[in-house]
Amino acid sequence: MRWNMVVLASCLVTAGCVGGTSMAERQDENVQSSLQYDSVPCDQLLAQRNQVAQQNNLPITAKPTFSNPAMGFGPFMPDMRSKAQRDTDKASGEIDAMSRSIDRRDCGKPKKKDKFELPGSKPAQG
């Protein structure tokens, strides 16, 4: 039994160390910076996020997910997800980054007034 565990552990190490194909490494790639979307106008970014969500059957609140491999083998576990699942996880990361940019810039919310007015008062006509 011990020999089987040694062989299994060495296989996992070998599979996980080959060219960035470990589950943990690939899942980390799904997390994107929201700063790349700050130069995109709000209306275009909202439309782009909604389109990515619709194409991948995801909510606009999607966030990247991470698996929880047993016994700390995460960096050594080979990525066994299907291509469809990898694409969905990548889209979740894109949606999350776009949403963070949208939230930070208050896109889609009414503009705040620059002038202070009392509630119920009307601006002077003149």
Short mmCIF file of C-alpha atoms in Angstrom, two decimals:
data_model
loop_
_atom_site.label_atom_id
_atom_site.label_comp_id
_atom_site.label_asym_id
_atom_site.label_seq_id
_atom_site.Cartn_x
_atom_site.Cartn_y
_atom_site.Cartn_z
CA MET A 1 0.00 0.00 0.00
CA ARG A 2 2.83 2.41 0.81
CA TRP A 3 4.46 1.69 -2.51
CA ASN A 4 1.22 2.64 -4.29
CA MET A 5 1.08 5.97 -2.42
CA VAL A 6 4.71 6.74 -3.31
CA VAL A 7 4.04 6.00 -6.99
CA LEU A 8 0.83 8.06 -6.94
CA ALA A 9 2.56 11.01 -5.28
CA SER A 10 5.45 10.95 -7.75
CA CYS A 11 3.01 10.80 -10.68
CA LEU A 12 1.11 13.79 -9.34
CA VAL A 13 4.31 15.76 -8.87
CA THR A 14 5.46 14.95 -12.38
CA ALA A 15 2.08 15.76 -13.93
CA GLY A 16 1.74 19.02 -12.03
CA CYS A 17 5.23 20.27 -12.81
CA VAL A 18 5.03 19.92 -16.59
CA GLY A 19 4.68 23.34 -18.20
CA GLY A 20 2.08 25.02 -16.00
CA THR A 21 -0.65 22.43 -16.38
CA SER A 22 -1.51 22.03 -12.71
CA MET A 23 -5.08 22.66 -11.60
CA ALA A 24 -4.05 25.42 -9.18
CA GLU A 25 -1.94 27.23 -11.76
CA ARG A 26 -4.62 27.20 -14.41
CA GLN A 27 -7.31 28.30 -11.97
CA ASP A 28 -5.11 31.22 -10.88
CA GLU A 29 -4.95 32.33 -14.53
CA ASN A 30 -8.72 32.91 -14.47
CA VAL A 31 -8.36 35.81 -12.05
CA GLN A 32 -7.93 38.98 -14.10
CA SER A 33 -7.16 42.59 -13.30
CA SER A 34 -10.09 44.94 -13.62
CA LEU A 35 -7.75 47.82 -14.56
CA GLN A 36 -7.60 46.60 -18.16
CA TYR A 37 -11.28 47.51 -18.54
CA ASP A 38 -11.06 51.02 -17.05
CA SER A 39 -10.38 52.60 -20.46
CA VAL A 40 -13.53 51.03 -21.98
CA PRO A 41 -16.55 53.38 -21.92
CA CYS A 42 -19.18 52.34 -19.37
CA ASP A 43 -21.95 51.57 -21.86
CA GLN A 44 -19.66 49.39 -23.97
CA LEU A 45 -18.31 47.59 -20.91
CA LEU A 46 -21.79 46.85 -19.58
CA ALA A 47 -22.80 45.45 -22.98
CA GLN A 48 -19.58 43.42 -23.26
CA ARG A 49 -20.00 41.91 -19.79
CA ASN A 50 -23.63 41.03 -20.44
CA GLN A 51 -22.69 39.43 -23.77
CA VAL A 52 -19.93 37.28 -22.23
CA ALA A 53 -22.32 36.21 -19.46
CA GLN A 54 -25.07 35.32 -21.94
CA GLN A 55 -22.74 33.40 -24.27
CA ASN A 56 -21.51 31.26 -21.38
CA ASN A 57 -24.86 30.91 -19.56
CA LEU A 58 -23.45 32.67 -16.50
CA PRO A 59 -24.91 35.37 -14.25
CA ILE A 60 -23.41 38.86 -14.46
CA THR A 61 -22.24 38.31 -10.88
CA ALA A 62 -20.06 35.31 -11.80
CA LYS A 63 -16.71 34.97 -10.03
CA PRO A 64 -13.82 32.57 -10.60
CA THR A 65 -14.02 29.36 -8.59
CA PHE A 66 -11.27 27.28 -7.10
CA SER A 67 -11.24 23.58 -6.34
CA ASN A 68 -10.16 22.32 -2.95
CA PRO A 69 -7.94 19.30 -3.57
CA ALA A 70 -7.33 16.91 -0.70
CA MET A 71 -4.10 16.74 1.27
CA GLY A 72 -2.51 19.88 -0.22
CA PHE A 73 -1.83 18.36 -3.62
CA GLY A 74 -3.32 21.42 -5.42
CA PRO A 75 -0.10 22.60 -7.06
CA PHE A 76 0.65 19.05 -8.20
CA MET A 77 -2.78 17.90 -9.39
CA PRO A 78 -3.07 17.88 -13.18
CA ASP A 79 -5.90 19.96 -14.61
CA MET A 80 -8.56 17.35 -15.35
CA ARG A 81 -11.35 19.81 -16.24
CA SER A 82 -12.97 19.58 -19.66
CA LYS A 83 -12.31 22.30 -22.23
CA ALA A 84 -15.89 23.53 -21.77
CA GLN A 85 -15.37 23.86 -18.02
CA ARG A 86 -12.04 25.67 -18.50
CA ASP A 87 -13.74 28.09 -20.93
CA THR A 88 -16.59 28.70 -18.47
CA ASP A 89 -14.12 29.33 -15.64
CA LYS A 90 -12.15 31.76 -17.84
CA ALA A 91 -15.36 33.62 -18.72
CA SER A 92 -16.20 33.86 -15.01
CA GLY A 93 -12.87 35.58 -14.43
CA GLU A 94 -13.53 38.04 -17.29
CA ILE A 95 -17.02 38.81 -16.00
CA ASP A 96 -15.70 39.38 -12.48
CA ALA A 97 -12.97 41.76 -13.70
CA MET A 98 -15.47 43.72 -15.81
CA SER A 99 -17.90 43.90 -12.89
CA ARG A 100 -15.22 45.24 -10.56
CA SER A 101 -14.36 47.97 -13.08
CA ILE A 102 -18.06 48.79 -13.49
CA ASP A 103 -18.58 49.00 -9.73
CA ARG A 104 -15.47 51.09 -9.11
CA ARG A 105 -16.47 53.62 -11.78
CA ASP A 106 -20.17 53.61 -10.82
CA CYS A 107 -21.19 52.69 -14.37
CA GLY A 108 -24.92 52.41 -14.97
CA LYS A 109 -25.78 54.60 -11.99
CA PRO A 110 -27.27 58.06 -12.36
CA LYS A 111 -24.76 60.90 -12.25
CA LYS A 112 -24.50 62.71 -8.94
CA LYS A 113 -25.49 66.37 -8.95
CA ASP A 114 -22.66 68.83 -8.45
CA LYS A 115 -24.87 71.43 -6.77
CA PHE A 116 -26.34 71.06 -3.33
CA GLU A 117 -30.07 71.63 -3.19
CA LEU A 118 -32.59 71.30 -0.45
CA PRO A 119 -35.01 68.42 -0.93
CA GLY A 120 -38.21 69.61 -2.58
CA SER A 121 -36.76 72.95 -3.69
CA LYS A 122 -36.76 73.93 -7.33
CA PRO A 123 -33.77 75.50 -9.01
CA ALA A 124 -34.12 79.20 -9.77
CA GLN A 125 -35.32 80.02 -13.27
CA GLY A 126 -33.80 82.99 -14.86
#
